[in-house]
Coordinates of C-alpha atoms and ligand atoms in Angstrom, one line a residue:
M838 CA -72.4 -1.1 19.9
K839 CA -75.6 -0.8 22.1
R840 CA -78.6 -1.4 20.0
L841 CA -81.2 1.4 19.8
R842 CA -84.4 0.5 21.6
G843 CA -87.9 1.3 20.2
L844 CA -88.2 4.5 22.3
D845 CA -84.8 5.7 21.4
V846 CA -85.5 5.3 17.8
L847 CA -88.8 7.3 18.2
R848 CA -86.9 10.1 20.0
W849 CA -84.2 10.1 17.3
W850 CA -86.8 10.2 14.6
L851 CA -88.7 13.1 16.2
R852 CA -85.5 15.0 16.7
M853 CA -84.6 14.6 13.0
D854 CA -88.1 15.6 12.0
T855 CA -87.8 18.8 14.1
V856 CA -84.4 19.5 12.4
R857 CA -86.0 18.9 9.0
V858 CA -88.8 21.3 9.7
Q859 CA -86.4 23.9 11.1
S860 CA -84.1 23.7 8.2
R861 CA -87.0 24.0 5.7
V862 CA -88.2 27.1 7.7
M863 CA -84.8 28.6 7.9
S864 CA -84.0 28.1 4.3
D865 CA -87.4 29.3 3.0
D866 CA -86.6 29.2 -0.6
L867 CA -89.5 31.3 -1.7
L868 CA -88.2 34.4 0.1
R869 CA -85.9 34.9 -2.8
Y870 CA -88.9 36.5 -4.6
R871 CA -89.2 39.2 -2.0
S872 CA -87.0 41.6 -3.9
E873 CA -89.5 41.5 -6.7
F874 CA -92.1 43.2 -4.6
P875 CA -91.2 46.8 -3.6
I876 CA -93.8 47.2 -0.9
L877 CA -92.3 44.4 1.2
E878 CA -89.3 46.7 1.9
H879 CA -91.4 48.9 4.2
T880 CA -94.5 47.1 5.2
T881 CA -95.6 43.8 6.8
Y882 CA -97.8 42.7 4.0
L883 CA -100.5 40.2 5.1
I884 CA -103.3 41.3 2.8
S885 CA -102.9 39.2 -0.4
N886 CA -106.5 38.0 0.1
S887 CA -107.5 41.5 -0.9
L888 CA -104.7 42.9 -3.0
G889 CA -101.6 41.0 -3.7
A890 CA -98.3 42.9 -3.6
M891 CA -97.3 44.6 -6.9
P892 CA -94.3 42.9 -8.7
R893 CA -91.7 45.5 -9.8
G894 CA -92.1 44.1 -13.3
V895 CA -95.3 46.0 -13.6
Y896 CA -93.4 49.2 -14.0
D897 CA -91.8 47.8 -17.2
A898 CA -95.1 46.3 -18.3
M899 CA -96.8 49.7 -18.0
K900 CA -94.0 51.5 -19.7
G901 CA -94.2 48.8 -22.5
Y902 CA -97.9 49.5 -22.8
A903 CA -97.4 53.3 -23.1
D904 CA -94.5 52.9 -25.5
T905 CA -96.5 50.6 -27.7
W906 CA -99.4 53.0 -27.8
A907 CA -97.1 56.0 -28.3
T908 CA -95.1 54.4 -31.1
R909 CA -97.3 51.9 -32.8
G910 CA -100.6 53.7 -32.4
V911 CA -103.5 51.8 -33.9
R912 CA -101.3 49.1 -35.3
A913 CA -100.9 47.9 -31.7
W914 CA -104.2 46.1 -32.0
E915 CA -103.1 43.7 -34.6
E916 CA -99.5 43.5 -33.4
R917 CA -100.3 42.7 -29.7
W918 CA -103.4 44.0 -28.1
W919 CA -106.1 41.9 -29.8
M920 CA -104.5 38.6 -28.8
L921 CA -103.7 39.7 -25.3
A922 CA -107.0 38.8 -23.7
A923 CA -106.7 35.2 -24.9
E924 CA -102.9 35.0 -24.0
V925 CA -103.5 36.2 -20.4
G926 CA -106.5 33.7 -20.2
D927 CA -104.1 30.9 -21.2
Q928 CA -101.6 32.0 -18.6
I929 CA -104.3 31.8 -15.9
G930 CA -105.6 28.6 -17.4
E931 CA -102.3 26.9 -16.9
L932 CA -102.6 27.5 -13.2
M933 CA -105.8 25.6 -13.0
N934 CA -105.2 22.9 -15.6
A935 CA -107.6 24.4 -18.1
P936 CA -107.1 23.5 -21.8
K937 CA -105.7 26.3 -24.0
G938 CA -108.4 28.6 -25.3
S939 CA -111.0 27.8 -22.5
V940 CA -110.4 30.9 -20.4
S941 CA -111.7 34.3 -21.4
T942 CA -110.8 37.5 -19.6
H943 CA -113.2 40.2 -18.2
Q944 CA -113.1 43.2 -15.9
N945 CA -114.5 41.5 -12.7
V946 CA -116.1 38.4 -11.3
T947 CA -119.6 40.0 -11.3
T948 CA -119.3 40.5 -15.1
C949 CA -118.3 36.8 -15.4
Q950 CA -121.4 35.8 -13.6
A951 CA -123.5 38.0 -15.9
V952 CA -121.9 36.3 -19.0
V953 CA -122.8 32.9 -17.6
A954 CA -126.3 33.9 -16.6
S955 CA -126.9 35.3 -20.1
C956 CA -126.3 31.8 -21.6
F957 CA -129.4 30.4 -19.8
D958 CA -133.1 31.0 -19.9
F959 CA -135.0 31.3 -16.7
S960 CA -138.5 31.1 -18.1
G961 CA -138.7 27.3 -18.2
K962 CA -139.3 24.7 -15.4
R963 CA -135.6 24.4 -14.7
N964 CA -135.0 27.8 -13.4
K965 CA -133.6 27.4 -9.9
V966 CA -130.4 29.0 -8.7
V967 CA -128.9 27.6 -5.5
Y968 CA -126.2 29.4 -3.7
S969 CA -124.7 29.9 -0.2
D970 CA -124.9 33.0 1.9
M971 CA -121.2 32.7 2.3
N972 CA -120.6 33.6 -1.3
F973 CA -119.1 37.0 -2.0
P974 CA -121.9 39.6 -1.7
S975 CA -121.4 41.0 -5.2
V976 CA -122.1 37.5 -6.6
M977 CA -125.1 37.2 -4.3
Y978 CA -126.5 40.6 -5.3
F979 CA -126.2 39.6 -8.9
W980 CA -128.1 36.3 -8.6
E981 CA -130.8 37.8 -6.3
A982 CA -131.4 40.4 -9.0
Q983 CA -132.1 37.6 -11.5
R984 CA -135.4 36.9 -9.6
D985 CA -136.9 39.7 -11.8
R986 CA -135.8 37.7 -14.9
G987 CA -137.6 34.6 -13.7
A988 CA -135.0 32.8 -11.6
Q989 CA -136.1 31.0 -8.6
V990 CA -133.3 31.8 -6.2
R991 CA -132.6 29.6 -3.1
M992 CA -130.0 30.8 -0.5
V993 CA -128.6 28.1 1.8
K994 CA -127.5 29.7 5.1
T995 CA -124.5 29.0 7.2
D996 CA -124.9 27.7 10.8
D997 CA -121.7 29.0 12.3
G998 CA -120.6 31.9 10.1
I999 CA -117.5 29.9 9.1
T1000 CA -118.6 26.8 7.1
V1001 CA -121.1 26.0 4.4
P1002 CA -123.6 23.2 5.4
T1003 CA -122.6 20.9 2.5
E1004 CA -125.4 18.4 3.1
R1005 CA -128.1 21.1 3.1
L1006 CA -126.6 22.7 0.0
L1007 CA -126.6 19.3 -1.8
D1008 CA -130.2 18.7 -0.7
A1009 CA -131.2 22.0 -2.2
I1010 CA -129.8 21.1 -5.6
D1011 CA -132.7 19.3 -7.3
D1012 CA -134.0 18.5 -10.8
Q1013 CA -135.3 22.1 -11.2
T1014 CA -131.9 23.5 -10.5
L1015 CA -130.2 25.3 -13.4
L1016 CA -127.2 26.8 -11.8
V1017 CA -125.2 26.6 -8.6
P1018 CA -122.9 29.6 -8.2
V1019 CA -120.6 28.9 -5.2
S1020 CA -117.2 30.1 -3.9
H1021 CA -114.4 27.6 -3.7
V1022 CA -112.8 29.3 -0.7
I1023 CA -115.1 31.5 1.4
F1024 CA -113.8 35.1 1.6
R1025 CA -114.9 35.6 5.2
S1026 CA -113.6 32.5 6.8
A1027 CA -111.3 30.8 4.2
Y1028 CA -113.4 27.6 4.5
I1029 CA -112.9 25.4 1.5
N1030 CA -116.2 24.3 0.0
D1031 CA -116.5 20.7 -1.0
A1032 CA -116.4 21.6 -4.7
K1033 CA -116.3 18.0 -5.9
A1034 CA -119.4 16.9 -3.9
I1035 CA -121.3 20.0 -5.2
I1036 CA -120.3 19.5 -8.8
D1037 CA -121.2 15.7 -8.7
K1038 CA -124.6 16.4 -7.2
A1039 CA -125.3 19.2 -9.7
H1040 CA -124.4 17.0 -12.6
K1041 CA -126.4 14.1 -11.3
V1042 CA -129.6 16.3 -11.5
G1043 CA -128.6 18.1 -14.7
A1044 CA -127.5 21.4 -13.1
R1045 CA -124.3 23.5 -13.8
V1046 CA -121.8 24.8 -11.3
V1047 CA -120.2 28.3 -11.4
L1048 CA -117.2 28.0 -9.1
D1049 CA -115.8 31.3 -7.8
T1050 CA -112.0 30.5 -7.4
F1051 CA -111.0 34.1 -6.6
Q1052 CA -109.9 33.1 -3.0
S1053 CA -108.4 29.8 -4.1
L1054 CA -106.5 30.1 -7.3
G1055 CA -102.9 31.1 -6.5
T1056 CA -102.9 29.7 -2.9
V1057 CA -105.0 26.5 -3.0
P1058 CA -104.6 24.0 -5.9
V1059 CA -107.4 24.2 -8.4
D1060 CA -107.8 21.6 -11.2
V1061 CA -110.9 22.5 -13.3
S1062 CA -110.4 19.5 -15.5
E1063 CA -110.3 17.0 -12.6
L1064 CA -113.2 18.7 -10.9
N1065 CA -115.1 18.6 -14.2
V1066 CA -116.6 21.9 -13.3
D1067 CA -118.8 23.7 -15.8
F1068 CA -117.6 27.3 -15.2
A1069 CA -114.9 28.8 -12.9
C1070 CA -114.2 32.4 -12.4
G1071 CA -112.1 34.7 -10.3
G1072 CA -109.8 37.7 -10.5
V1073 CA -106.0 38.2 -10.6
L1074 CA -105.7 41.0 -8.1
K1075 CA -105.4 38.9 -4.9
W1076 CA -103.3 35.8 -4.7
L1077 CA -102.1 36.1 -8.3
C1078 CA -100.5 39.6 -7.8
G1079 CA -102.0 40.8 -11.1
G1080 CA -103.6 44.0 -10.1
P1081 CA -107.2 45.2 -10.5
G1082 CA -109.2 45.0 -13.7
V1083 CA -108.7 41.4 -14.9
A1084 CA -111.0 38.6 -14.1
Y1085 CA -111.2 35.2 -15.8
L1086 CA -113.9 32.9 -16.9
Y1087 CA -113.3 29.2 -17.6
V1088 CA -116.0 27.4 -19.6
R1089 CA -115.6 23.7 -20.0
P1090 CA -114.8 23.1 -23.6
D1091 CA -117.9 21.0 -24.5
L1092 CA -120.1 23.8 -23.2
G1093 CA -117.9 26.5 -24.7
R1094 CA -118.7 25.2 -28.1
V1095 CA -122.4 25.3 -27.8
L1096 CA -123.4 28.0 -25.3
E1097 CA -124.5 31.4 -26.7
P1098 CA -124.1 34.2 -24.2
K1099 CA -126.7 36.9 -24.7
F1100 CA -124.4 39.4 -23.0
T1101 CA -122.3 39.6 -26.1
G1102 CA -120.7 42.0 -28.5
W1103 CA -118.4 42.4 -31.5
T1104 CA -115.4 40.6 -29.8
A1105 CA -117.5 37.4 -29.8
H1106 CA -118.4 37.7 -33.5
E1107 CA -116.8 35.2 -35.9
N1108 CA -115.7 38.1 -38.1
P1109 CA -115.6 41.2 -35.9
F1110 CA -113.9 43.4 -38.5
A1111 CA -116.6 42.7 -41.1
F1112 CA -118.9 44.9 -39.0
Q1113 CA -121.9 42.9 -40.3
I1114 CA -125.4 44.1 -39.7
G1115 CA -127.9 41.8 -37.8
P1116 CA -127.6 39.1 -35.1
I1117 CA -124.3 37.8 -33.9
K1118 CA -122.5 34.8 -35.4
Y1119 CA -120.6 33.4 -32.5
T1120 CA -116.9 32.6 -32.8
E1121 CA -115.1 29.9 -30.8
P1122 CA -114.0 30.3 -27.2
P1123 CA -112.4 32.2 -25.5
Y1124 CA -113.6 35.2 -27.6
R1125 CA -117.1 33.8 -27.8
F1126 CA -117.5 34.7 -24.1
M1127 CA -116.1 38.2 -24.4
N1128 CA -118.1 41.2 -25.6
G1129 CA -116.5 44.7 -26.1
T1130 CA -113.0 46.2 -26.4
P1131 CA -110.6 44.4 -24.0
H1132 CA -109.1 46.2 -21.0
I1133 CA -105.5 46.3 -22.3
P1134 CA -103.7 48.2 -19.5
A1135 CA -105.0 45.8 -16.9
L1136 CA -104.1 42.8 -19.0
E1137 CA -100.5 44.2 -19.4
A1138 CA -100.2 44.7 -15.7
A1139 CA -101.3 41.2 -14.9
G1140 CA -98.4 39.5 -16.7
P1141 CA -95.5 39.8 -14.2
G1142 CA -97.6 38.5 -11.2
L1143 CA -98.9 35.5 -13.2
K1144 CA -95.4 34.7 -14.3
I1145 CA -94.0 34.7 -10.8
V1146 CA -96.9 32.6 -9.4
R1147 CA -96.4 30.1 -12.2
E1148 CA -92.7 30.0 -11.5
V1149 CA -93.2 29.6 -7.7
G1150 CA -95.8 26.9 -8.1
V1151 CA -99.2 26.7 -6.3
G1152 CA -98.1 23.5 -4.6
N1153 CA -95.1 25.3 -2.9
I1154 CA -97.3 28.3 -2.0
R1155 CA -99.9 26.0 -0.4
E1156 CA -97.4 24.1 1.7
K1157 CA -95.9 27.3 3.1
S1158 CA -99.3 28.9 3.5
K1159 CA -100.6 26.0 5.6
R1160 CA -97.6 26.3 8.0
Q1161 CA -97.8 30.1 8.3
V1162 CA -101.6 30.2 8.8
A1163 CA -101.2 27.5 11.5
R1164 CA -98.6 29.7 13.3
L1165 CA -101.0 32.7 13.2
M1166 CA -103.7 30.6 14.7
E1167 CA -101.4 29.4 17.4
L1168 CA -100.5 33.0 18.3
A1169 CA -104.1 34.0 18.4
D1170 CA -105.0 30.9 20.5
Q1171 CA -102.2 31.8 23.0
R1172 CA -104.0 35.2 23.5
G1173 CA -107.5 33.7 23.7
W1174 CA -108.7 35.5 20.6
R1175 CA -111.5 33.9 18.6
V1176 CA -110.4 32.4 15.3
N1177 CA -113.1 32.4 12.6
T1178 CA -111.4 30.0 10.2
P1179 CA -111.5 26.2 10.1
R1180 CA -108.9 24.4 12.3
D1181 CA -108.3 21.7 9.8
A1182 CA -105.6 22.8 7.4
E1183 CA -107.2 20.8 4.6
K1184 CA -110.5 22.7 5.0
R1185 CA -109.1 26.2 4.9
G1186 CA -107.4 28.5 2.4
G1187 CA -104.7 31.0 2.9
T1188 CA -106.4 33.4 5.2
V1189 CA -107.0 33.4 8.9
S1190 CA -109.8 35.6 10.4
I1191 CA -109.1 36.7 13.9
E1192 CA -111.5 38.4 16.2
M1193 CA -109.5 40.1 18.9
P1194 CA -111.0 42.7 21.2
D1195 CA -111.9 45.9 19.2
S1196 CA -110.8 44.2 16.1
Q1197 CA -112.0 47.0 13.7
E1198 CA -110.0 49.6 15.5
V1199 CA -107.1 47.3 15.8
C1200 CA -107.1 46.9 12.1
R1201 CA -107.1 50.7 11.6
E1202 CA -104.1 51.0 14.0
L1203 CA -102.2 48.2 12.3
L1204 CA -102.5 50.0 8.9
K1205 CA -101.0 53.1 10.5
R1206 CA -98.1 51.0 11.7
E1207 CA -97.4 49.6 8.3
V1208 CA -98.9 46.2 9.1
L1209 CA -101.3 45.7 6.1
V1210 CA -104.4 43.6 6.9
D1211 CA -108.1 44.2 6.6
W1212 CA -111.3 43.8 8.6
R1213 CA -114.6 42.3 7.6
P1214 CA -117.9 42.1 9.6
K1215 CA -118.4 38.6 11.1
A1216 CA -114.8 37.7 10.3
G1217 CA -112.5 40.1 12.2
V1218 CA -109.0 41.0 11.1
R1219 CA -108.1 38.9 8.0
M1220 CA -104.4 38.0 7.8
S1221 CA -103.0 36.3 4.7
P1222 CA -99.4 35.3 4.4
H1223 CA -98.2 34.6 0.9
F1224 CA -95.1 33.0 -0.6
Y1225 CA -93.2 36.3 0.0
T1226 CA -94.0 36.4 3.8
K1227 CA -91.2 35.9 6.3
D1228 CA -92.0 33.8 9.4
E1229 CA -90.8 36.8 11.6
E1230 CA -93.5 39.0 10.0
L1231 CA -96.2 36.9 11.6
E1232 CA -94.7 37.5 15.1
T1233 CA -94.3 41.2 14.2
A1234 CA -98.0 41.6 13.2
I1235 CA -99.2 39.9 16.4
A1236 CA -96.8 41.8 18.6
A1237 CA -98.2 45.0 17.0
V1238 CA -101.7 43.9 18.0
D1239 CA -100.5 43.3 21.5
E1240 CA -99.0 46.7 21.6
I1241 CA -102.2 48.4 20.3
L1242 CA -104.4 46.5 22.8
K1243 CA -102.0 47.5 25.6
D1244 CA -102.1 51.2 24.6
R1245 CA -105.9 51.1 24.3
A1246 CA -106.1 49.5 27.8
V1247 CA -103.9 52.3 29.2
M1248 CA -106.0 55.0 27.6
A1249 CA -109.2 53.5 28.9
R1250 CA -108.0 53.7 32.5
Ligands
PLP636 C1 -114.7 35.1 -3.6 C2 -114.8 36.5 -4.2 N1 -115.6 36.7 -5.3 C3 -115.7 37.9 -5.9 C4 -115.0 39.0 -5.4 C5 -115.1 40.3 -6.1 O1 -115.9 40.3 -7.2 P1 -115.7 41.4 -8.3 O2 -114.5 41.0 -9.1 O3 -116.9 41.4 -9.1 O4 -115.5 42.7 -7.7 C6 -114.2 38.8 -4.2 C7 -113.5 39.9 -3.6 O5 -113.2 41.0 -4.0 C8 -114.1 37.5 -3.6 O6 -113.4 37.4 -2.5

């Protein structure tokens, strides 16, 4: 038999690699979850960076909630509801390698920031808050407002509207820095911040990091224990398909045992049902970081999405997401549209921001055509495939944009 020469071997290997990629694409195992999401039957759903698709299990969860309330009445608190906030916190914690009991649940991320802020005093010498202008605006508004409470706030600006200048951010973190609230993945561009470098620098000078993992958890691996981050927070309504009304706050266990949030309430009391008069006596985490009556309906709605995402596995989601985002970029490049998302797959999350001509109007037209995406200033149209997205849907969405732009060109004549 003729021996294979070096070049033949390379060709054979490349052919086999193509076959391997094709078969993985064709047998996209994760598509088996599509039937769990009713909206996928009639839309091209590329908007999980904003609101993840609703799992059909939420119908049962909501019915279960109503039945419990209707039949068990006030007994529901001790039979199920009181513990739910911590149970859901643990389910979320599992996704980011947080120890049991270290994740409390809240209504939104802004509230989580407020809980963290209330653990600290801004009247001393260490009162600086360093953040990036690429943070989500609500988080920025919150910290800017803390100037009135004595915080010295320092915003580090982006150079290109896509990335965060890591070196400048690190330089801004000095021995007067108290807190560094930063996004893990940037909502506008999907840039992945160098969380490890930020945390290491902050710890070196005695500062604490509040990592906003809203745009990472569920699509990019997050390991709070390995990162050794002080606080991490986010919500479940995007990549975790958990619906609005549930946010989570991880507090590193050693801090959780000693911090005393001043934004507090009876849920954080060591004996809430004693209704004692006077100052709070803090209980242990996670309830230590909560305050008033928990948001039960939202906690019930979050369960089915969290279960599916845990089952699918963030590693699998990430692998597929990288491939599909790359395909969307390729399609945008072919048309000469500007891509406002990092080119390096390791430096971007699950979203691609595309600035085609008239992008805001294009977005509106796409929604009318059942292609669900959104538009943000300085970003363009944001498209976010998730584990339930078919490869064909990427082509469908871009073909719809082509059609819209063609129609607009005809009308402009
Ligand atoms: C990174 C990030 N943080 C926070 C939020 C929202 O904050 P909140 O839960 O307070 O509405 C969003 C988007 O909605 C976001 O993308």
